Amino acid sequence: MSEKQLEQNSVPLSRVIGAYIFGLLQTFFRFIFRLIYGAKGKSMPPITDPILLESATSLARKIRNQELSSVQVLESFIRRIKEVNPLLNCVVDERYDEALKEAAAADALIKSGQYTKEELATLKPFLGVPISTKDCIAVKGMLHTAGLYSRREVRAADDSDAMGLMRKAGAIPFALTNVSEMCMWWESNNTVHGRTNNAYDTNRIVGGSSGGEGCVQSAAGSPFGLGSDIGGSIRMPAFFNGIFGHKPSKLIVSNKGQFPSPFSEEQNSFLGLGPMSRFAEDLRPMLQIMAGERAHLLRLDKPVELDKVKFFYQESDGGGRMVSAVDKDLLLAMRRVADHLSKKFGAGQVKQVQLPQIRQSAAIWFANMRDDSGHGFSYQLGDLRYDINTYLELLKWLVGASKHTLIGLITAVMDNAQCQHGSSKYKHMVAKRDDLRATLQQLLGDNGVLIYPTHPTVAPYHNEPITRPINFSYTGIVNVLGFPATAVPLGLGSEGLPLGVQVIANFNEDRLCLAVAEELERAFGGWVRPEVRL
């Protein structure tokens, strides 16, 4: 081992002491939150309609074959939302009447014989299947608030590019789901729609900012949907809600119609709109559609020979400052994955790694999110029109007069304390990002994946993320690197909450992530009904 590697792998005593104190604080806060909320929240109504247990791909096929009607499918999901939403508060707007008319039109098109089944599968692969998305991705005529109170009456004039492509493929938008305020926190709560609860334990978070989307799908209220991800906003909710979610390679899927919009082209490369579903088989055809004219770059139709894929795995970030230690359940799940892959594809194909640069994931993410626009999060809270007075809003919040969330205001304060674009620290962290990116590109090549925790803990209690705010760094680092990553569920842990990992690949090798996700679904079962209790 070189002197440089020894230096990178050595841990200062101060960091060890800091991690120990932070761990004690986490234990104390967990005790307090358990006292506040109790051990377990409300249970979900059982899923009794078999339609709700089908993948979007399967539903599309059955609708084309006239085994089911689009109207029948849509009505099933509408009933389910009405059943679970009073407990979960995941759906914040709907267009059921319009969607039912569009479903009837889809059924009529199929019955007309204008197209063969094979032609429909090519031209409109999701014809008649209902789709949901989060309240920051534009759907014509639906709310477009991004959880910001000043936008509470704003409705989208047009579809986002991604939703427009899904519509063209036959999908029918029918429900809009909750987000965090301006989509920049990892619990979905805002002053417009309130807080969303986890279907596995209503005392726990659903993640953010695509938290409502992850929640409605985990509760079988929607067959599939669209999310967006600039720091883990697809993958964390997918993980906390036990479903699949994919952040595509940078600049593959158009971000037009997402609000708030990035301030710079580089920020735009960090943001990725992507597919979310309970079933891995839906991700590939969804991404093929959403990628539009760039789909050819991903070669999604090219088969993946998993016996030739190199599997690397890393169990933790190596001790990031103010980041929780990885839960025992999650470590065991990671090791089960490694064991399965070793037994099926050969021990030589699976290797544990420890990339020391990942320890600084949070610092790298914060620095790289800076841009030269001069605007920060306080400008976003002003609806991209003005900077709010953060300290005045904090005083107003103390007396219940602010229309912003506390965490939104704290985020704005912390944002102002970060390094400035162009500073020496900024340049240092950009160089660290580039070094890590080059290391991973060399490691993964065109046939390797890195399996890494999606998050260090299972879903925390409501408000608990404020005591561990940097934990998002497990997902955020992938955004600034620009790589594709898929969140994969691995069943439930000892607390009855979803476990999982994320699968990361090199640029435009999304098909590797998706193929590994499908393999792990076969091996570990994928999504688990939320009414199941251990």
Coordinates of C-alpha atoms in Angstrom, one line a residue:
M1 CA 0.0 0.0 0.0
S2 CA 1.4 3.4 -1.0
E3 CA 2.0 6.3 1.5
K4 CA -0.9 8.2 -0.1
Q5 CA -3.3 5.3 0.4
L6 CA -2.2 4.9 4.0
E7 CA -2.8 8.6 4.6
Q8 CA -6.2 8.3 2.9
N9 CA -7.2 5.3 5.0
S10 CA -6.0 6.6 8.3
V11 CA -8.7 8.1 10.6
P12 CA -7.7 10.9 12.9
L13 CA -8.6 10.4 16.6
S14 CA -10.8 13.6 16.5
R15 CA -12.9 12.0 13.8
V16 CA -13.3 8.8 15.8
I17 CA -14.4 10.8 18.9
G18 CA -16.7 12.9 16.8
A19 CA -18.3 9.8 15.2
Y20 CA -18.8 8.2 18.7
I21 CA -20.5 11.4 20.0
F22 CA -22.7 11.6 16.9
G23 CA -23.7 8.0 17.4
L24 CA -24.6 8.6 21.0
L25 CA -26.7 11.6 19.9
Q26 CA -28.5 9.4 17.3
T27 CA -29.3 6.9 19.9
F28 CA -30.7 9.6 22.2
F29 CA -32.8 11.2 19.5
R30 CA -34.1 7.8 18.4
F31 CA -35.3 7.2 22.0
I32 CA -37.1 10.6 22.0
F33 CA -38.8 10.1 18.7
R34 CA -39.9 6.6 19.7
L35 CA -41.4 8.0 22.8
I36 CA -43.2 10.7 20.7
Y37 CA -44.5 8.4 18.0
G38 CA -44.7 4.9 19.5
A39 CA -43.3 1.7 18.1
K40 CA -45.6 1.3 15.1
G41 CA -48.1 3.4 13.1
K42 CA -51.3 2.4 11.5
S43 CA -51.6 -0.6 9.2
M44 CA -52.7 -0.4 5.5
P45 CA -55.9 -1.9 4.3
P46 CA -55.2 -5.2 2.6
I47 CA -54.9 -5.4 -1.2
T48 CA -57.8 -7.4 -2.4
D49 CA -58.0 -6.4 -6.1
P50 CA -55.6 -8.6 -8.2
I51 CA -55.3 -5.8 -10.8
L52 CA -53.3 -3.8 -8.2
L53 CA -50.7 -6.5 -8.1
E54 CA -49.8 -6.3 -11.8
S55 CA -46.8 -4.5 -13.2
A56 CA -47.5 -1.6 -15.6
T57 CA -45.9 -3.8 -18.4
S58 CA -48.3 -6.6 -17.6
L59 CA -51.3 -4.3 -17.4
A60 CA -50.4 -2.8 -20.8
R61 CA -50.3 -6.2 -22.4
K62 CA -53.6 -7.3 -20.9
I63 CA -55.3 -4.1 -22.0
R64 CA -54.0 -4.6 -25.6
N65 CA -55.2 -8.2 -25.5
Q66 CA -58.6 -7.0 -24.1
E67 CA -58.2 -9.3 -21.1
L68 CA -58.7 -6.1 -19.0
S69 CA -60.1 -2.7 -20.1
S70 CA -58.2 0.6 -19.4
V71 CA -61.3 1.9 -17.6
Q72 CA -61.4 -1.2 -15.4
V73 CA -57.7 -0.7 -14.5
L74 CA -58.0 3.0 -13.8
E75 CA -61.1 2.5 -11.6
S76 CA -59.1 -0.1 -9.5
F77 CA -56.3 2.4 -8.8
I78 CA -58.7 5.2 -8.1
R79 CA -60.5 3.1 -5.5
R80 CA -57.2 2.2 -3.9
I81 CA -56.1 5.8 -3.7
K82 CA -59.4 6.7 -2.1
E83 CA -58.9 3.9 0.4
V84 CA -55.3 4.6 1.5
N85 CA -54.9 8.4 0.9
P86 CA -56.6 9.4 4.2
L87 CA -53.9 7.4 6.0
L88 CA -51.0 8.4 3.8
N89 CA -51.6 11.9 2.3
C90 CA -49.6 10.9 -0.7
V91 CA -51.9 12.2 -3.5
V92 CA -52.4 15.9 -3.6
D93 CA -54.2 16.4 -6.9
E94 CA -56.2 14.3 -9.4
R95 CA -57.8 14.3 -12.8
Y96 CA -59.9 11.2 -12.5
D97 CA -62.8 12.3 -14.7
E98 CA -60.5 13.3 -17.6
A99 CA -58.5 10.2 -17.2
L100 CA -61.6 8.0 -17.3
K101 CA -62.6 9.6 -20.6
E102 CA -59.1 9.0 -22.0
A103 CA -59.2 5.4 -20.8
A104 CA -62.5 4.9 -22.6
A105 CA -60.9 6.3 -25.7
A106 CA -58.0 3.9 -25.4
D107 CA -60.4 1.0 -25.1
A108 CA -62.2 2.2 -28.1
L109 CA -59.0 2.4 -30.1
I110 CA -58.1 -1.1 -29.2
K111 CA -61.5 -2.5 -30.2
S112 CA -61.5 -0.6 -33.5
G113 CA -58.9 -2.8 -34.9
Q114 CA -57.1 0.2 -36.4
Y115 CA -53.8 -1.3 -35.1
T116 CA -52.8 -4.9 -34.5
K117 CA -51.6 -5.9 -31.0
E118 CA -48.0 -5.9 -32.2
E119 CA -48.4 -2.4 -33.7
L120 CA -49.8 -1.1 -30.5
A121 CA -47.0 -2.7 -28.5
T122 CA -44.5 -0.7 -30.6
L123 CA -46.4 2.6 -31.1
K124 CA -48.1 2.9 -27.7
P125 CA -46.5 0.4 -25.3
F126 CA -48.3 1.7 -22.3
L127 CA -51.7 2.4 -23.9
G128 CA -54.4 2.7 -21.3
V129 CA -52.1 2.4 -18.2
P130 CA -52.6 5.1 -15.5
I131 CA -49.5 7.0 -14.4
S132 CA -48.7 9.3 -11.6
T133 CA -46.0 11.9 -10.9
K134 CA -44.8 14.3 -8.3
D135 CA -46.0 17.9 -7.8
C136 CA -43.0 19.5 -9.5
I137 CA -43.1 17.7 -12.9
A138 CA -45.6 19.5 -15.1
V139 CA -48.8 17.7 -16.1
K140 CA -51.1 20.0 -18.1
G141 CA -54.0 21.3 -16.0
M142 CA -52.7 19.9 -12.7
L143 CA -51.1 21.7 -9.8
H144 CA -47.5 22.6 -10.2
T145 CA -46.5 24.0 -6.7
A146 CA -43.3 22.2 -5.8
G147 CA -44.7 22.4 -2.3
L148 CA -44.2 26.2 -2.2
Y149 CA -47.1 28.1 -0.6
S150 CA -46.9 31.1 -2.9
R151 CA -47.5 28.6 -5.8
R152 CA -50.5 26.9 -4.2
E153 CA -52.8 28.0 -7.1
V154 CA -50.3 27.5 -9.9
R155 CA -51.3 24.9 -12.6
A156 CA -49.2 23.6 -15.4
A157 CA -49.9 25.1 -18.9
D158 CA -48.3 22.1 -20.6
D159 CA -46.8 18.7 -19.9
S160 CA -43.2 18.3 -19.0
D161 CA -41.2 16.7 -21.8
A162 CA -41.0 13.4 -19.9
M163 CA -44.7 13.2 -19.2
G164 CA -45.5 14.2 -22.8
L165 CA -43.5 11.3 -24.1
M166 CA -45.2 8.9 -21.7
R167 CA -48.6 10.2 -22.9
K168 CA -47.5 9.7 -26.5
A169 CA -46.7 6.1 -25.4
G170 CA -50.3 5.7 -24.3
A171 CA -50.0 6.3 -20.5
I172 CA -52.8 8.2 -18.8
P173 CA -51.8 10.8 -16.1
F174 CA -54.3 10.5 -13.2
A175 CA -52.7 11.5 -9.9
L176 CA -50.2 14.0 -8.6
T177 CA -48.1 13.2 -5.5
N178 CA -46.5 15.1 -2.6
V179 CA -43.0 16.6 -2.3
S180 CA -40.8 18.5 0.1
E181 CA -40.7 22.3 -0.1
M182 CA -39.0 23.2 -3.4
C183 CA -37.9 19.5 -3.6
M184 CA -34.8 20.1 -1.5
W185 CA -35.3 18.0 1.6
W186 CA -35.6 14.3 2.2
E187 CA -38.9 14.2 4.0
S188 CA -42.0 15.1 1.9
N189 CA -43.7 17.8 3.9
N190 CA -44.8 21.3 3.0
T191 CA -47.3 24.0 4.0
V192 CA -49.4 23.5 0.9
H193 CA -50.2 19.8 1.2
G194 CA -48.9 18.7 4.6
R195 CA -46.9 15.6 5.4
T196 CA -46.9 12.2 3.7
N197 CA -46.8 9.0 5.8
N198 CA -45.0 5.7 5.1
A199 CA -47.3 2.8 4.2
Y200 CA -45.1 0.3 6.2
D201 CA -45.3 2.5 9.3
T202 CA -47.3 5.8 9.2
N203 CA -44.9 7.2 11.9
R204 CA -42.0 7.1 9.4
I205 CA -41.0 9.2 6.5
V206 CA -41.4 8.5 2.8
G207 CA -38.3 10.3 1.8
G208 CA -38.1 13.3 -0.6
S209 CA -38.6 14.9 -2.8
S210 CA -40.4 12.1 -4.7
G211 CA -41.8 10.8 -1.4
G212 CA -45.4 11.0 -2.3
E213 CA -44.7 9.1 -5.5
G214 CA -42.8 6.4 -3.8
C215 CA -45.5 6.1 -1.2
V216 CA -48.5 5.8 -3.6
Q217 CA -46.8 3.1 -5.5
S218 CA -45.7 1.1 -2.4
A219 CA -49.4 1.2 -1.3
A220 CA -50.5 -0.1 -4.7
G221 CA -52.2 3.2 -5.5
S222 CA -50.5 3.6 -8.9
P223 CA -48.8 1.2 -11.3
F224 CA -45.9 3.4 -12.1
G225 CA -44.7 7.0 -12.1
L226 CA -42.1 9.7 -12.8
G227 CA -39.7 11.1 -10.2
S228 CA -36.8 13.5 -10.3
D229 CA -33.5 13.3 -8.5
I230 CA -30.7 15.9 -7.8
G231 CA -29.5 14.5 -4.5
G232 CA -31.3 11.2 -4.2
S233 CA -34.9 12.3 -4.7
I234 CA -35.9 9.2 -6.7
R235 CA -33.6 6.7 -4.9
M236 CA -34.3 7.6 -1.3
P237 CA -38.1 7.5 -1.6
A238 CA -37.8 4.3 -3.6
F239 CA -35.7 2.8 -0.8
F240 CA -37.8 4.0 2.1
N241 CA -41.0 2.8 0.3
G242 CA -39.6 -0.6 -0.9
I243 CA -39.9 0.0 -4.7
F244 CA -37.6 0.4 -7.7
G245 CA -36.4 3.8 -8.8
H246 CA -33.8 4.8 -11.5
K247 CA -31.8 8.0 -11.8
P248 CA -30.6 8.0 -15.4
S249 CA -27.1 8.9 -16.7
K250 CA -26.6 12.7 -16.9
L251 CA -28.4 14.6 -19.7
I252 CA -30.2 11.6 -21.0
V253 CA -33.8 12.6 -20.0
S254 CA -35.0 16.1 -20.6
N255 CA -35.6 18.1 -17.4
K256 CA -37.9 20.6 -19.2
G257 CA -41.1 21.0 -17.1
Q258 CA -39.5 20.3 -13.8
F259 CA -39.8 23.1 -11.2
P260 CA -37.6 24.4 -9.7
S261 CA -35.3 24.5 -12.8
P262 CA -31.5 24.3 -12.4
F263 CA -29.6 27.5 -12.3
S264 CA -26.8 26.3 -14.6
E265 CA -26.0 23.7 -17.2
E266 CA -23.9 21.8 -14.7
Q267 CA -26.7 21.7 -12.2
N268 CA -28.9 20.5 -15.0
S269 CA -26.6 17.6 -15.5
F270 CA -26.9 16.7 -11.8
L271 CA -30.7 16.6 -12.1
G272 CA -32.3 13.5 -13.6
L273 CA -36.0 12.6 -14.2
G274 CA -36.5 8.9 -14.1
P275 CA -38.9 6.0 -13.7
M276 CA -40.3 4.6 -10.5
S277 CA -42.2 1.3 -10.1
R278 CA -42.9 -1.6 -7.8
F279 CA -41.6 -3.9 -10.5
A280 CA -38.1 -3.9 -12.1
E281 CA -39.4 -4.9 -15.6
D282 CA -41.2 -1.5 -15.9
L283 CA -38.0 0.6 -15.6
R284 CA -36.4 -0.3 -19.0
P285 CA -39.4 0.4 -21.3
M286 CA -40.1 3.6 -19.3
L287 CA -36.6 4.8 -19.6
Q288 CA -36.6 4.0 -23.3
I289 CA -39.6 6.2 -23.8
M290 CA -38.4 9.1 -21.4
A291 CA -35.0 9.3 -23.1
G292 CA -36.7 10.2 -26.4
E293 CA -34.1 11.1 -29.1
R294 CA -31.2 10.2 -26.8
A295 CA -32.4 6.6 -26.1
H296 CA -30.0 5.2 -28.6
L297 CA -27.1 6.3 -26.4
L298 CA -28.2 3.8 -23.7
R299 CA -28.5 0.7 -26.0
L300 CA -31.3 -0.6 -23.7
D301 CA -32.2 -3.3 -26.2
K302 CA -28.7 -4.8 -26.0
P303 CA -28.9 -8.0 -23.8
V304 CA -26.8 -7.9 -20.6
E305 CA -24.8 -11.1 -19.9
L306 CA -24.7 -11.0 -16.2
D307 CA -22.1 -13.8 -16.0
K308 CA -19.7 -11.3 -17.6
V309 CA -20.5 -8.4 -15.4
K310 CA -18.0 -7.4 -12.7
F311 CA -19.8 -6.8 -9.3
F312 CA -18.1 -4.4 -6.9
Y313 CA -19.6 -3.6 -3.5
Q314 CA -18.9 -1.1 -0.8
E315 CA -20.6 -1.4 2.6
S316 CA -20.4 2.2 3.8
D317 CA -19.0 5.6 3.0
G318 CA -16.0 4.9 5.2
G319 CA -17.1 7.3 8.0
G320 CA -18.4 10.5 6.6
R321 CA -18.6 13.4 9.1
M322 CA -22.0 13.7 10.7
V323 CA -23.3 10.7 8.7
S324 CA -25.0 7.8 10.5
A325 CA -23.4 4.4 10.6
V326 CA -25.0 1.8 8.3
D327 CA -27.7 -0.2 10.0
K328 CA -26.9 -3.8 10.8
D329 CA -30.0 -5.0 8.8
L330 CA -28.6 -3.1 5.8
L331 CA -25.1 -4.5 6.1
L332 CA -26.6 -8.0 6.3
A333 CA -28.7 -7.3 3.2
M334 CA -25.7 -6.1 1.3
R335 CA -23.8 -9.3 2.3
R336 CA -26.7 -11.5 1.2
V337 CA -26.5 -9.7 -2.2
A338 CA -22.8 -10.3 -2.5
D339 CA -23.2 -14.0 -1.5
H340 CA -26.0 -14.5 -4.0
L341 CA -24.0 -13.0 -6.9
S342 CA -20.9 -15.0 -5.9
K343 CA -22.8 -18.2 -5.9
K344 CA -24.6 -17.6 -9.1
F345 CA -21.9 -15.9 -11.2
G346 CA -18.7 -16.9 -9.5
A347 CA -16.7 -15.5 -6.6
G348 CA -14.2 -14.1 -9.0
Q349 CA -16.8 -11.7 -10.4
V350 CA -17.6 -10.1 -7.0
K351 CA -15.2 -7.9 -5.1
Q352 CA -15.5 -5.7 -2.1
V353 CA -13.9 -2.2 -2.4
Q354 CA -13.5 0.8 -0.2
L355 CA -13.1 4.0 -2.2
P356 CA -11.7 6.6 0.4
Q357 CA -12.9 9.6 -1.6
I358 CA -16.5 8.7 -0.9
R359 CA -16.1 9.6 2.7
Q360 CA -16.3 13.3 1.6
S361 CA -19.5 12.8 -0.4
A362 CA -21.5 15.5 1.4
A363 CA -18.7 18.2 1.0
I364 CA -18.3 17.3 -2.6
W365 CA -22.0 17.5 -3.3
F366 CA -22.5 20.9 -1.5
A367 CA -19.6 22.5 -3.3
N368 CA -20.5 21.2 -6.7
M369 CA -24.0 22.4 -6.4
R370 CA -22.7 26.0 -6.3
D371 CA -23.0 28.0 -9.5
D372 CA -22.2 31.5 -10.8
S373 CA -25.8 32.7 -10.9
G374 CA -25.6 34.4 -7.5
H375 CA -28.8 32.7 -6.4
G376 CA -29.2 30.3 -3.6
F377 CA -32.0 28.4 -1.9
S378 CA -33.5 31.6 -0.4
Y379 CA -34.2 32.6 -4.0
Q380 CA -35.9 29.3 -4.7
L381 CA -38.1 29.9 -1.7
G382 CA -39.0 33.2 -3.3
D383 CA -40.4 31.3 -6.3
L384 CA -37.3 32.1 -8.4
R385 CA -38.4 35.7 -8.4
Y386 CA -36.7 37.2 -5.3
D387 CA -34.7 36.2 -2.2
I388 CA -36.8 35.8 0.9
N389 CA -35.6 37.3 4.2
T390 CA -34.7 34.0 5.8
Y391 CA -34.1 35.3 9.3
L392 CA -37.4 37.3 9.3
E393 CA -39.2 34.1 8.2
L394 CA -37.5 32.2 11.0
L395 CA -38.9 34.7 13.5
K396 CA -42.3 34.4 11.8
W397 CA -42.1 30.6 12.0
L398 CA -41.6 30.8 15.8
V399 CA -45.0 32.5 16.1
G400 CA -46.7 30.3 13.5
A401 CA -46.8 33.1 10.9
S402 CA -44.5 31.8 8.2
K403 CA -45.7 29.9 5.1
H404 CA -42.4 28.1 4.9
T405 CA -41.3 24.9 6.6
L406 CA -38.7 25.1 9.3
I407 CA -36.3 22.8 7.4
G408 CA -36.7 24.9 4.3
L409 CA -35.6 27.9 6.2
I410 CA -32.7 26.1 7.9
T411 CA -31.6 24.8 4.4
A412 CA -31.6 28.4 3.2
V413 CA -29.4 29.5 6.1
M414 CA -27.0 26.5 5.6
D415 CA -26.9 27.1 1.9
N416 CA -25.6 30.7 2.5
A417 CA -22.8 29.2 4.7
Q418 CA -21.4 26.9 1.9
C419 CA -18.3 27.7 -0.1
Q420 CA -18.8 30.2 -3.0
H421 CA -18.5 29.3 -6.7
G422 CA -15.0 29.8 -7.9
S423 CA -13.4 29.9 -4.4
S424 CA -10.3 27.8 -3.6
K425 CA -12.5 25.4 -1.6
Y426 CA -14.9 25.1 -4.5
K427 CA -12.1 24.3 -6.9
H428 CA -10.6 21.8 -4.4
M429 CA -13.9 19.9 -4.1
V430 CA -14.5 20.0 -7.9
A431 CA -11.1 18.4 -8.3
K432 CA -12.0 15.7 -5.7
R433 CA -15.2 15.0 -7.7
D434 CA -13.3 14.7 -10.9
D435 CA -10.8 12.3 -9.2
L436 CA -13.5 10.1 -7.8
R437 CA -15.3 10.1 -11.2
A438 CA -12.1 9.0 -13.0
T439 CA -11.5 6.3 -10.4
L440 CA -15.0 4.9 -10.8
Q441 CA -14.9 5.1 -14.6
Q442 CA -11.7 3.1 -14.6
L443 CA -13.0 0.6 -12.0
L444 CA -16.4 0.0 -13.7
G445 CA -15.5 0.2 -17.4
D446 CA -18.3 -0.9 -19.7
N447 CA -19.2 -4.1 -17.8
G448 CA -19.0 -3.2 -14.1
V449 CA -21.4 -2.1 -11.4
L450 CA -20.9 -0.8 -7.9
I451 CA -23.5 -1.9 -5.3
Y452 CA -23.7 0.6 -2.5
P453 CA -26.1 1.5 0.3
T454 CA -28.9 3.8 -0.9
H455 CA -29.1 5.2 2.6
P456 CA -27.3 4.3 5.9
T457 CA -30.5 3.7 7.9
V458 CA -34.1 2.5 7.2
A459 CA -36.9 5.1 7.1
P460 CA -36.6 7.4 10.2
Y461 CA -39.5 8.8 12.2
H462 CA -41.1 12.0 11.0
N463 CA -38.9 15.0 11.7
E464 CA -36.0 12.8 12.7
P465 CA -34.0 13.6 9.5
I466 CA -33.3 17.0 11.0
T467 CA -31.0 15.3 13.5
R468 CA -29.1 13.5 10.7
P469 CA -29.4 15.8 7.7
I470 CA -26.2 14.7 5.9
N471 CA -27.3 11.1 5.4
F472 CA -28.5 12.0 1.9
S473 CA -24.8 12.0 0.9
Y474 CA -25.1 8.3 0.0
T475 CA -27.2 9.2 -3.0
G476 CA -26.1 12.8 -3.6
I477 CA -22.6 11.9 -4.6
V478 CA -23.9 9.9 -7.6
N479 CA -25.7 13.0 -8.9
V480 CA -22.6 15.2 -9.1
L481 CA -20.7 12.3 -10.7
G482 CA -23.4 12.0 -13.3
F483 CA -23.6 8.2 -13.2
P484 CA -26.8 6.1 -13.5
A485 CA -28.1 4.4 -10.4
T486 CA -31.0 2.1 -9.6
A487 CA -32.6 1.7 -6.1
V488 CA -33.4 -1.9 -5.5
P489 CA -35.7 -3.2 -2.7
L490 CA -34.5 -6.3 -0.7
G491 CA -37.5 -7.1 1.5
L492 CA -38.2 -5.9 5.0
G493 CA -35.9 -5.7 8.0
S494 CA -36.3 -6.4 11.7
E495 CA -38.4 -3.2 12.1
G496 CA -40.8 -4.2 9.3
L497 CA -39.3 -1.5 7.1
P498 CA -37.9 -1.8 3.6
L499 CA -34.2 -2.6 3.0
G500 CA -32.3 -2.1 -0.2
V501 CA -29.2 -1.1 -2.1
Q502 CA -28.4 1.1 -5.1
V503 CA -26.7 -0.2 -8.2
I504 CA -24.3 2.3 -9.9
A505 CA -22.8 2.0 -13.4
N506 CA -20.6 4.0 -15.8
F507 CA -22.0 6.7 -18.0
N508 CA -24.8 5.5 -20.3
E509 CA -24.5 2.0 -19.0
D510 CA -28.0 2.2 -17.4
R511 CA -28.9 -1.2 -18.9
L512 CA -26.4 -2.8 -16.4
C513 CA -28.1 -1.2 -13.4
L514 CA -31.5 -2.3 -14.7
A515 CA -30.4 -5.9 -15.5
V516 CA -28.9 -6.3 -12.0
A517 CA -32.1 -4.8 -10.5
E518 CA -34.1 -7.5 -12.3
E519 CA -31.7 -10.2 -11.1
L520 CA -32.0 -9.1 -7.5
E521 CA -35.8 -8.9 -7.7
R522 CA -35.8 -12.5 -8.8
A523 CA -33.5 -13.5 -6.0
F524 CA -35.0 -11.5 -3.1
G525 CA -38.6 -10.9 -4.1
G526 CA -38.7 -7.1 -4.7
W527 CA -41.6 -5.1 -3.4
V528 CA -43.5 -6.5 -0.4
R529 CA -47.1 -5.7 0.3
P530 CA -47.2 -3.0 3.0
E531 CA -49.9 -4.8 5.0
V532 CA -47.5 -7.6 5.8
R533 CA -46.2 -7.4 9.4
L534 CA -43.3 -9.3 10.8

